[in-house]
Amino acid sequence: MGLKKYTNINNIQGKKGSQFSSQLRGINLERVLIVAIDAAKFYQKALLCNYYGDVLERPFFFGVNQDGLNLLCSKIEEARMEIQAERIFIGVESTAHYYEDIVYELGKRGYGVTIINPATTYEERASALNWSKTDDLDLYAIAHALIQNKGMENKLPEGAYRKLMKLTRARRSEVQKRALVRIQIRTLMDHIWRDYQGFVEIENNKPKKKLIFSDFWGKSSLFFMEHFPHPSSLIDLGEERVWEISKENKLRIKETHIQTLLYVARKSIIKSTEVVSAELLLLRLAIKDLKRLDENVGLLEKEIEKELLQTDGRLLLTVPGIGVVTAAEFYSELGDISHFDNAGQLIKKAGTNPIIIQSGGTQGFYGRISKQGNKHLRFMVYTVGKSLAQHNKDLRPYYERLKERGKHARKAFIALGNKFIKIAFSMLKNRKPYESKQPDYRIFTEVKKKLLYTKMNTYLNIALAA
């Protein structure tokens, strides 16, 4: 019986394994050059060996500049000539953002670079403790991951994907900073005026919490925190003057709210301004930071919306539960889907594919997710799953069934996010909007309510033009 022809299907690593094996088949493996690069902020290090792990160039340092890259390339070419290399595999761990310039510059010089997930090198590093010297453990782990074809991808995001990725990640960072500043402001107000965030009244021997402002971060609340954070300053002004100030600054605050504000100020325990002088200064600085961060987030969201509408990612806005920022972040982290044959490959890219645990001849079962992928995309899978479970009537039943089967909420969110990857893959591949089974669903209405800076007719013109 003859051997079957090798195909993408029968390789144990699927398409990825087939591509790798096709590059190696029929080649003397001693003529395969492996280049492992350990990227860092200042000190980059490289190791050159053949496929069997025989060291051709001992670990050396190089800089990410013209001289350093010239040195790296000259070492690669020397090793190529020494072993008459027929294939070169270069790998670098995706450490923070330090690896990006190396991948980009080597690409310009004609070298393909495989990006390796830190989780993969972590596992390789642990196994390498048994057989390698510890001085250059990271380089050995990267080289071994390359030899075992455990790389993640070979290209950095480009064009609209790169721009949206930078903008959405920057926005997430600013939102996180804003959250910390808001916690700081709440803590400071507890020291300056405890009841400002809410006060308690006893009714029928039962405590009931009441708010002065329904939105603590609204315009009116922030105005009084910025200009009159201490209760004594409002008491000195009196109701009539506070009312005049609110009208002058167009706060649109009701007279009853002003009366409540003054009532709480008079009833509160008041520390002197001298005692809380440090807190008052820190509060002014924190509010200044909050305004700056609010402005930054607004500018980023405006640019994100503008960029998203120029891409097929705008189709994701037709999905209930997916807003502009979420759509942009999810779309950019997915990357160009033309590089993938099916949605399962994208799930593996995220590292949200469950690991099958099996021993001997027993039937396997699904364990934890692999985490062998893009951590940003993995976070978005979770975020999207959580949002859809709350706001999408078509997909919520799937989440509820998982919960009924005993799934933890987090695992159910990941599973729903994986399901949406399949839906999004089909939408983007076929360039079709979301199809809802809800009788009250209207694409026009769904998209319109999400656009903050773009008129609906502009969105339709862009969509029709595409």
Short mmCIF file of C-alpha atoms in Angstrom, two decimals:
data_model
loop_
_atom_site.label_atom_id
_atom_site.label_comp_id
_atom_site.label_asym_id
_atom_site.label_seq_id
_atom_site.Cartn_x
_atom_site.Cartn_y
_atom_site.Cartn_z
CA MET A 1 0.00 0.00 0.00
CA GLY A 2 1.52 3.32 -1.09
CA LEU A 3 1.98 6.39 1.05
CA LYS A 4 -0.80 8.96 0.91
CA LYS A 5 -0.01 12.36 -0.51
CA TYR A 6 0.64 14.97 2.18
CA THR A 7 -2.04 17.65 2.44
CA ASN A 8 -3.03 20.51 4.72
CA ILE A 9 -5.57 18.16 6.30
CA ASN A 10 -3.38 15.24 7.38
CA ASN A 11 -0.58 17.24 9.03
CA ILE A 12 -0.99 17.07 12.81
CA GLN A 13 -0.57 20.88 12.98
CA GLY A 14 -2.99 21.55 10.13
CA LYS A 15 -2.19 24.33 7.66
CA LYS A 16 0.54 25.77 9.85
CA GLY A 17 2.28 22.40 10.09
CA SER A 18 1.86 21.74 6.39
CA GLN A 19 3.50 25.06 5.48
CA PHE A 20 6.39 24.38 7.84
CA SER A 21 6.92 20.80 6.65
CA SER A 22 6.77 21.88 2.99
CA GLN A 23 9.72 24.21 3.64
CA LEU A 24 11.74 21.40 5.24
CA ARG A 25 10.80 18.40 3.12
CA GLY A 26 13.69 17.09 1.04
CA ILE A 27 16.23 19.42 2.67
CA ASN A 28 19.33 18.42 4.62
CA LEU A 29 18.38 19.69 8.10
CA GLU A 30 22.00 20.60 8.77
CA ARG A 31 21.41 23.30 6.15
CA VAL A 32 18.55 24.87 8.06
CA LEU A 33 19.64 28.02 9.89
CA ILE A 34 17.85 28.94 13.12
CA VAL A 35 18.17 32.52 14.42
CA ALA A 36 16.81 33.20 17.91
CA ILE A 37 16.49 36.82 19.05
CA ASP A 38 15.81 37.91 22.63
CA ALA A 39 14.40 41.46 22.43
CA ALA A 40 14.60 43.96 25.27
CA LYS A 41 14.57 47.73 25.74
CA PHE A 42 18.34 48.24 25.44
CA TYR A 43 20.14 44.90 25.19
CA GLN A 44 19.14 42.64 22.30
CA LYS A 45 20.78 39.25 22.06
CA ALA A 46 20.91 36.67 19.25
CA LEU A 47 21.95 33.05 18.83
CA LEU A 48 22.54 31.17 15.58
CA CYS A 49 22.34 27.37 15.28
CA ASN A 50 21.28 24.68 12.84
CA TYR A 51 18.10 22.62 13.02
CA TYR A 52 19.76 20.08 15.33
CA GLY A 53 20.72 22.80 17.79
CA ASP A 54 24.43 22.85 16.93
CA VAL A 55 25.61 26.38 17.76
CA LEU A 56 27.02 28.27 14.78
CA GLU A 57 27.37 31.66 16.44
CA ARG A 58 27.47 31.97 20.20
CA PRO A 59 25.08 34.49 21.82
CA PHE A 60 26.03 38.08 21.04
CA PHE A 61 24.56 41.51 21.76
CA PHE A 62 23.43 43.98 19.10
CA GLY A 63 21.67 47.34 19.13
CA VAL A 64 18.42 48.23 17.38
CA ASN A 65 20.06 50.75 15.08
CA GLN A 66 21.76 50.62 11.70
CA ASP A 67 25.08 49.36 13.10
CA GLY A 68 23.43 46.74 15.28
CA LEU A 69 21.18 45.42 12.52
CA ASN A 70 24.10 45.39 10.09
CA LEU A 71 25.99 43.26 12.62
CA LEU A 72 23.05 40.86 13.00
CA CYS A 73 22.57 40.51 9.24
CA SER A 74 26.30 39.99 8.63
CA LYS A 75 26.31 37.19 11.22
CA ILE A 76 23.28 35.60 9.53
CA GLU A 77 24.92 35.78 6.09
CA GLU A 78 28.20 34.36 7.42
CA ALA A 79 26.34 31.43 8.95
CA ARG A 80 24.35 30.98 5.74
CA MET A 81 27.57 30.65 3.76
CA GLU A 82 29.19 28.39 6.36
CA ILE A 83 26.46 25.74 6.24
CA GLN A 84 25.17 26.55 2.74
CA ALA A 85 21.78 27.20 4.33
CA GLU A 86 18.75 26.46 2.18
CA ARG A 87 16.25 27.76 4.73
CA ILE A 88 16.47 30.45 7.40
CA PHE A 89 14.03 30.64 10.29
CA ILE A 90 14.24 33.75 12.49
CA GLY A 91 12.23 33.98 15.70
CA VAL A 92 11.70 36.72 18.29
CA GLU A 93 9.58 36.73 21.42
CA SER A 94 6.80 39.35 21.50
CA THR A 95 8.18 41.13 24.55
CA ALA A 96 6.19 44.35 25.11
CA HIS A 97 6.76 46.43 21.95
CA TYR A 98 10.55 46.06 21.81
CA TYR A 99 10.44 43.35 19.16
CA GLU A 100 8.45 45.38 16.62
CA ASP A 101 11.33 47.45 15.20
CA ILE A 102 13.42 44.29 14.78
CA VAL A 103 10.65 42.53 12.85
CA TYR A 104 9.99 45.61 10.73
CA GLU A 105 13.64 46.30 9.86
CA LEU A 106 14.51 42.67 9.13
CA GLY A 107 11.44 42.50 6.90
CA LYS A 108 12.75 45.47 4.92
CA ARG A 109 15.99 43.57 4.44
CA GLY A 110 14.19 40.52 3.07
CA TYR A 111 14.05 38.30 6.15
CA GLY A 112 10.85 36.73 7.42
CA VAL A 113 10.52 36.75 11.20
CA THR A 114 8.30 34.46 13.27
CA ILE A 115 6.77 36.09 16.36
CA ILE A 116 6.70 33.78 19.37
CA ASN A 117 4.26 34.12 22.23
CA PRO A 118 5.81 34.67 25.70
CA ALA A 119 3.63 31.85 27.08
CA THR A 120 5.27 29.47 24.59
CA THR A 121 8.81 30.52 25.53
CA TYR A 122 7.86 30.24 29.20
CA GLU A 123 6.99 26.56 28.72
CA GLU A 124 10.07 25.96 26.56
CA ARG A 125 12.23 27.71 29.18
CA ALA A 126 10.90 25.41 31.91
CA SER A 127 11.68 22.28 29.89
CA ALA A 128 15.09 23.64 28.87
CA LEU A 129 16.22 23.69 32.50
CA ASN A 130 16.81 19.97 32.20
CA TRP A 131 19.23 20.08 29.32
CA SER A 132 20.74 23.54 28.74
CA LYS A 133 23.01 26.02 30.44
CA THR A 134 21.10 28.74 32.28
CA ASP A 135 23.13 31.72 31.02
CA ASP A 136 21.16 32.09 27.77
CA LEU A 137 18.03 30.18 28.63
CA ASP A 138 15.68 32.59 26.84
CA LEU A 139 17.58 32.25 23.56
CA TYR A 140 17.57 28.45 23.79
CA ALA A 141 13.82 28.51 24.48
CA ILE A 142 13.16 30.72 21.44
CA ALA A 143 15.34 28.53 19.20
CA HIS A 144 13.60 25.39 20.42
CA ALA A 145 10.17 26.94 19.84
CA LEU A 146 11.23 27.75 16.25
CA ILE A 147 12.46 24.20 15.65
CA GLN A 148 9.18 22.83 17.02
CA ASN A 149 7.16 25.24 14.82
CA LYS A 150 5.53 26.94 17.82
CA GLY A 151 5.61 30.43 16.37
CA MET A 152 2.52 32.62 16.41
CA GLU A 153 2.55 34.72 13.22
CA ASN A 154 4.96 36.21 10.74
CA LYS A 155 3.67 39.73 10.13
CA LEU A 156 3.08 42.85 12.15
CA PRO A 157 -0.26 44.58 11.63
CA GLU A 158 -0.22 47.14 8.83
CA GLY A 159 -2.35 49.99 7.54
CA ALA A 160 -5.76 50.49 9.15
CA TYR A 161 -5.25 47.47 11.45
CA ARG A 162 -2.09 48.99 12.91
CA LYS A 163 -3.62 52.45 13.30
CA LEU A 164 -6.78 51.17 14.99
CA MET A 165 -4.71 48.91 17.23
CA LYS A 166 -2.56 51.83 18.39
CA LEU A 167 -5.57 54.09 18.95
CA THR A 168 -7.69 51.53 20.82
CA ARG A 169 -4.84 50.38 23.04
CA ALA A 170 -4.00 54.01 23.82
CA ARG A 171 -7.64 54.68 24.71
CA ARG A 172 -7.74 51.66 26.99
CA SER A 173 -4.64 52.95 28.75
CA GLU A 174 -6.19 56.41 29.21
CA VAL A 175 -9.43 54.88 30.52
CA GLN A 176 -7.46 52.86 33.07
CA LYS A 177 -5.62 56.01 34.20
CA ARG A 178 -8.95 57.83 34.47
CA ALA A 179 -10.39 55.07 36.64
CA LEU A 180 -7.48 55.45 39.08
CA VAL A 181 -7.93 59.24 39.20
CA ARG A 182 -11.63 58.81 39.91
CA ILE A 183 -10.84 56.50 42.83
CA GLN A 184 -8.44 59.14 44.11
CA ILE A 185 -11.10 61.87 43.86
CA ARG A 186 -13.67 59.77 45.72
CA THR A 187 -11.17 59.10 48.51
CA LEU A 188 -10.26 62.79 48.81
CA MET A 189 -13.92 63.81 48.93
CA ASP A 190 -14.45 61.29 51.75
CA HIS A 191 -11.91 63.26 53.77
CA ILE A 192 -13.11 66.72 52.74
CA TRP A 193 -16.89 66.23 52.69
CA ARG A 194 -17.98 62.71 53.47
CA ASP A 195 -21.68 63.11 52.63
CA TYR A 196 -21.09 64.63 49.18
CA GLN A 197 -21.15 61.19 47.52
CA GLY A 198 -24.29 60.15 49.35
CA PHE A 199 -25.98 60.55 52.71
CA VAL A 200 -28.18 58.36 54.86
CA GLU A 201 -31.62 59.10 56.27
CA ILE A 202 -33.36 56.85 58.77
CA GLU A 203 -36.98 56.03 57.93
CA ASN A 204 -38.94 53.67 60.21
CA ASN A 205 -35.67 52.60 61.81
CA LYS A 206 -34.30 51.61 58.40
CA PRO A 207 -31.32 53.34 56.75
CA LYS A 208 -31.85 54.67 53.25
CA LYS A 209 -29.06 55.99 51.05
CA LYS A 210 -29.76 59.15 49.09
CA LEU A 211 -27.70 60.97 46.47
CA ILE A 212 -27.20 64.68 45.95
CA PHE A 213 -26.32 64.14 42.29
CA SER A 214 -27.53 61.14 40.30
CA ASP A 215 -24.29 61.27 38.27
CA PHE A 216 -21.29 61.84 40.51
CA TRP A 217 -19.12 62.52 37.43
CA GLY A 218 -21.66 64.78 35.74
CA LYS A 219 -21.09 68.44 34.93
CA SER A 220 -22.87 69.82 38.02
CA SER A 221 -21.17 67.51 40.50
CA LEU A 222 -17.70 68.16 39.04
CA PHE A 223 -18.31 71.92 39.06
CA PHE A 224 -19.04 72.04 42.76
CA MET A 225 -16.15 69.65 43.57
CA GLU A 226 -13.79 71.89 41.62
CA HIS A 227 -14.97 75.28 42.93
CA PHE A 228 -16.77 74.60 46.23
CA PRO A 229 -15.53 71.24 47.55
CA HIS A 230 -15.76 72.23 51.22
CA PRO A 231 -19.27 72.42 52.75
CA SER A 232 -18.52 75.70 54.53
CA SER A 233 -17.98 77.49 51.20
CA LEU A 234 -21.55 76.66 50.11
CA ILE A 235 -23.04 77.54 53.47
CA ASP A 236 -21.36 80.96 53.30
CA LEU A 237 -22.76 81.57 49.81
CA GLY A 238 -26.37 80.76 50.70
CA GLU A 239 -29.12 79.33 48.52
CA GLU A 240 -29.76 82.40 46.39
CA ARG A 241 -26.11 82.90 45.43
CA VAL A 242 -25.60 79.17 44.71
CA TRP A 243 -28.63 79.32 42.42
CA GLU A 244 -27.20 82.34 40.56
CA ILE A 245 -23.82 80.61 40.13
CA SER A 246 -25.50 77.50 38.73
CA LYS A 247 -27.39 79.60 36.15
CA GLU A 248 -24.27 81.59 35.21
CA ASN A 249 -22.42 78.35 34.51
CA LYS A 250 -25.41 76.67 32.77
CA LEU A 251 -25.43 73.71 35.12
CA ARG A 252 -29.12 72.99 34.54
CA ILE A 253 -29.52 71.94 38.14
CA LYS A 254 -32.93 71.93 39.79
CA GLU A 255 -33.67 74.20 42.72
CA THR A 256 -34.55 71.15 44.83
CA HIS A 257 -31.03 69.78 44.23
CA ILE A 258 -29.52 73.03 45.47
CA GLN A 259 -31.68 72.86 48.57
CA THR A 260 -30.57 69.26 49.15
CA LEU A 261 -26.93 70.25 48.63
CA LEU A 262 -27.15 73.00 51.26
CA TYR A 263 -29.18 70.81 53.61
CA VAL A 264 -26.49 68.11 53.52
CA ALA A 265 -23.74 70.74 53.93
CA ARG A 266 -25.34 72.05 57.13
CA LYS A 267 -25.92 68.55 58.56
CA SER A 268 -22.44 67.20 57.71
CA ILE A 269 -19.53 66.89 60.10
CA ILE A 270 -17.22 69.69 58.96
CA LYS A 271 -13.45 69.68 59.29
CA SER A 272 -11.80 73.07 58.97
CA THR A 273 -10.21 73.99 55.65
CA GLU A 274 -6.88 74.19 57.46
CA VAL A 275 -7.14 70.56 58.55
CA VAL A 276 -7.95 69.35 55.02
CA SER A 277 -5.78 71.85 53.14
CA ALA A 278 -3.58 69.08 51.71
CA GLU A 279 -6.64 67.17 50.48
CA LEU A 280 -8.07 70.32 48.88
CA LEU A 281 -4.85 70.88 46.93
CA LEU A 282 -4.68 67.24 45.82
CA LEU A 283 -8.33 67.39 44.78
CA ARG A 284 -7.69 70.38 42.51
CA LEU A 285 -4.79 68.55 40.87
CA ALA A 286 -6.81 65.34 40.49
CA ILE A 287 -9.75 67.14 38.86
CA LYS A 288 -7.30 68.81 36.50
CA ASP A 289 -5.93 65.36 35.58
CA LEU A 290 -9.47 64.02 35.15
CA LYS A 291 -10.38 66.79 32.69
CA ARG A 292 -7.24 66.10 30.68
CA LEU A 293 -7.94 62.37 30.57
CA ASP A 294 -11.58 62.97 29.60
CA GLU A 295 -10.39 65.15 26.74
CA ASN A 296 -7.84 62.52 25.64
CA VAL A 297 -10.43 59.75 25.66
CA GLY A 298 -12.84 61.91 23.67
CA LEU A 299 -10.21 62.75 21.03
CA LEU A 300 -9.20 59.10 20.71
CA GLU A 301 -12.80 57.91 20.42
CA LYS A 302 -13.50 60.46 17.69
CA GLU A 303 -10.47 59.29 15.70
CA ILE A 304 -11.31 55.62 16.31
CA GLU A 305 -14.83 56.10 14.95
CA LYS A 306 -13.51 57.92 11.90
CA GLU A 307 -10.94 55.20 11.13
CA LEU A 308 -13.30 52.29 11.82
CA LEU A 309 -15.86 53.57 9.32
CA GLN A 310 -13.23 53.41 6.57
CA THR A 311 -12.83 49.64 7.11
CA ASP A 312 -15.00 46.53 6.93
CA GLY A 313 -14.99 46.68 10.72
CA ARG A 314 -18.00 49.01 10.47
CA LEU A 315 -20.07 45.89 9.75
CA LEU A 316 -19.61 44.90 13.41
CA LEU A 317 -21.66 47.95 14.43
CA THR A 318 -24.74 46.13 13.15
CA VAL A 319 -24.36 43.64 16.03
CA PRO A 320 -26.41 44.49 19.15
CA GLY A 321 -24.03 44.76 22.08
CA ILE A 322 -21.00 45.84 20.02
CA GLY A 323 -20.21 49.57 20.19
CA VAL A 324 -17.74 51.63 18.17
CA VAL A 325 -14.72 51.20 20.45
CA THR A 326 -15.33 47.49 21.03
CA ALA A 327 -15.81 46.90 17.30
CA ALA A 328 -12.61 48.79 16.47
CA GLU A 329 -10.54 47.00 19.10
CA PHE A 330 -11.89 43.57 18.20
CA TYR A 331 -11.44 44.18 14.45
CA SER A 332 -7.86 45.45 14.79
CA GLU A 333 -6.78 42.62 17.11
CA LEU A 334 -8.29 40.01 14.76
CA GLY A 335 -6.19 41.41 11.95
CA ASP A 336 -6.51 40.63 8.26
CA ILE A 337 -8.81 37.59 8.09
CA SER A 338 -7.65 36.82 4.54
CA HIS A 339 -4.60 35.22 6.19
CA PHE A 340 -6.87 32.60 7.80
CA ASP A 341 -8.87 29.73 6.33
CA ASN A 342 -11.39 29.40 9.14
CA ALA A 343 -12.53 30.95 12.40
CA GLY A 344 -10.89 28.19 14.44
CA GLN A 345 -7.49 29.58 13.47
CA LEU A 346 -8.51 32.97 14.86
CA ILE A 347 -9.62 31.34 18.11
CA LYS A 348 -6.17 29.76 18.36
CA LYS A 349 -4.60 33.13 17.59
CA ALA A 350 -6.43 34.47 20.64
CA GLY A 351 -5.38 31.49 22.74
CA THR A 352 -8.98 30.94 23.84
CA ASN A 353 -9.12 27.41 22.43
CA PRO A 354 -9.63 24.90 25.26
CA ILE A 355 -6.90 22.37 25.89
CA ILE A 356 -7.96 18.73 25.55
CA ILE A 357 -6.80 16.70 28.55
CA GLN A 358 -6.43 13.00 27.77
CA SER A 359 -4.52 10.08 29.25
CA GLY A 360 -3.98 6.67 27.65
CA GLY A 361 -7.06 5.35 25.89
CA THR A 362 -9.52 7.34 28.00
CA GLN A 363 -11.85 9.85 26.40
CA GLY A 364 -10.44 13.35 26.64
CA PHE A 365 -12.15 16.38 28.10
CA TYR A 366 -11.73 20.13 27.69
CA GLY A 367 -9.68 21.90 30.33
CA ARG A 368 -8.49 25.48 30.62
CA ILE A 369 -7.87 27.69 27.59
CA SER A 370 -4.41 27.44 26.02
CA LYS A 371 -3.40 31.14 26.33
CA GLN A 372 -0.96 30.40 23.47
CA GLY A 373 -1.90 33.48 21.51
CA ASN A 374 -2.39 37.23 21.40
CA LYS A 375 -3.24 38.43 24.93
CA HIS A 376 -4.95 41.59 23.62
CA LEU A 377 -7.23 39.58 21.33
CA ARG A 378 -7.87 37.15 24.18
CA PHE A 379 -9.01 40.04 26.39
CA MET A 380 -11.31 41.27 23.63
CA VAL A 381 -12.86 37.81 23.23
CA TYR A 382 -13.77 37.93 26.92
CA THR A 383 -14.99 41.55 26.71
CA VAL A 384 -17.14 40.88 23.63
CA GLY A 385 -18.59 37.74 25.18
CA LYS A 386 -19.56 39.63 28.34
CA SER A 387 -21.18 42.45 26.37
CA LEU A 388 -23.13 40.09 24.11
CA ALA A 389 -24.37 38.08 27.10
CA GLN A 390 -25.89 41.27 28.49
CA HIS A 391 -27.12 43.08 25.39
CA ASN A 392 -27.64 40.63 22.50
CA LYS A 393 -31.00 38.85 22.59
CA ASP A 394 -29.97 36.40 19.87
CA LEU A 395 -26.83 35.18 21.68
CA ARG A 396 -27.88 35.55 25.31
CA PRO A 397 -29.69 32.14 25.32
CA TYR A 398 -26.38 30.44 24.42
CA TYR A 399 -24.76 32.06 27.46
CA GLU A 400 -27.69 31.06 29.69
CA ARG A 401 -27.47 27.42 28.52
CA LEU A 402 -23.79 27.36 29.44
CA LYS A 403 -24.61 28.75 32.88
CA GLU A 404 -27.32 26.13 33.38
CA ARG A 405 -24.76 23.43 32.61
CA GLY A 406 -22.65 24.74 35.49
CA LYS A 407 -20.16 26.87 33.55
CA HIS A 408 -18.55 29.70 35.50
CA ALA A 409 -19.54 33.13 34.15
CA ARG A 410 -16.00 33.87 32.95
CA LYS A 411 -15.76 30.59 31.03
CA ALA A 412 -19.20 31.25 29.54
CA PHE A 413 -18.10 34.72 28.40
CA ILE A 414 -15.03 33.19 26.69
CA ALA A 415 -17.20 30.54 25.00
CA LEU A 416 -19.62 33.19 23.75
CA GLY A 417 -16.68 35.31 22.56
CA ASN A 418 -15.38 32.31 20.60
CA LYS A 419 -18.81 31.84 19.07
CA PHE A 420 -18.80 35.48 18.02
CA ILE A 421 -15.39 35.05 16.36
CA LYS A 422 -17.12 32.54 14.04
CA ILE A 423 -19.95 35.00 13.37
CA ALA A 424 -17.56 37.91 12.80
CA PHE A 425 -15.35 35.80 10.51
CA SER A 426 -18.36 35.04 8.30
CA MET A 427 -19.54 38.68 8.35
CA LEU A 428 -16.13 40.09 7.42
CA LYS A 429 -15.32 37.40 4.85
CA ASN A 430 -18.63 37.83 3.04
CA ARG A 431 -18.87 41.55 3.82
CA LYS A 432 -22.40 41.12 5.16
CA PRO A 433 -24.10 42.83 8.14
CA TYR A 434 -25.38 40.97 11.18
CA GLU A 435 -28.64 39.05 10.77
CA SER A 436 -30.85 39.20 13.84
CA LYS A 437 -33.93 37.09 14.48
CA GLN A 438 -35.51 39.73 16.70
CA PRO A 439 -38.68 41.26 15.16
CA ASP A 440 -37.85 44.77 16.41
CA TYR A 441 -34.26 44.75 15.07
CA ARG A 442 -33.42 47.43 12.47
CA ILE A 443 -29.89 47.85 11.10
CA PHE A 444 -30.34 51.60 10.59
CA THR A 445 -31.47 52.16 14.18
CA GLU A 446 -28.80 49.85 15.63
CA VAL A 447 -25.93 51.67 13.94
CA LYS A 448 -27.29 55.18 14.39
CA LYS A 449 -27.45 54.94 18.19
CA LYS A 450 -23.76 54.02 18.32
CA LEU A 451 -22.34 56.83 16.19
CA LEU A 452 -21.30 59.82 18.32
CA TYR A 453 -19.33 61.90 15.83
CA THR A 454 -20.58 60.75 12.42
CA LYS A 455 -23.95 61.40 10.82
CA MET A 456 -25.86 58.34 9.71
CA ASN A 457 -26.05 59.43 6.09
CA THR A 458 -22.23 59.65 6.04
CA TYR A 459 -22.05 56.07 7.32
CA LEU A 460 -24.47 54.92 4.63
CA ASN A 461 -22.52 56.72 1.89
CA ILE A 462 -19.30 55.01 3.01
CA ALA A 463 -21.03 51.61 3.18
CA LEU A 464 -22.58 52.00 -0.26
CA ALA A 465 -19.34 53.21 -1.79
CA ALA A 466 -17.58 50.08 -0.50
#
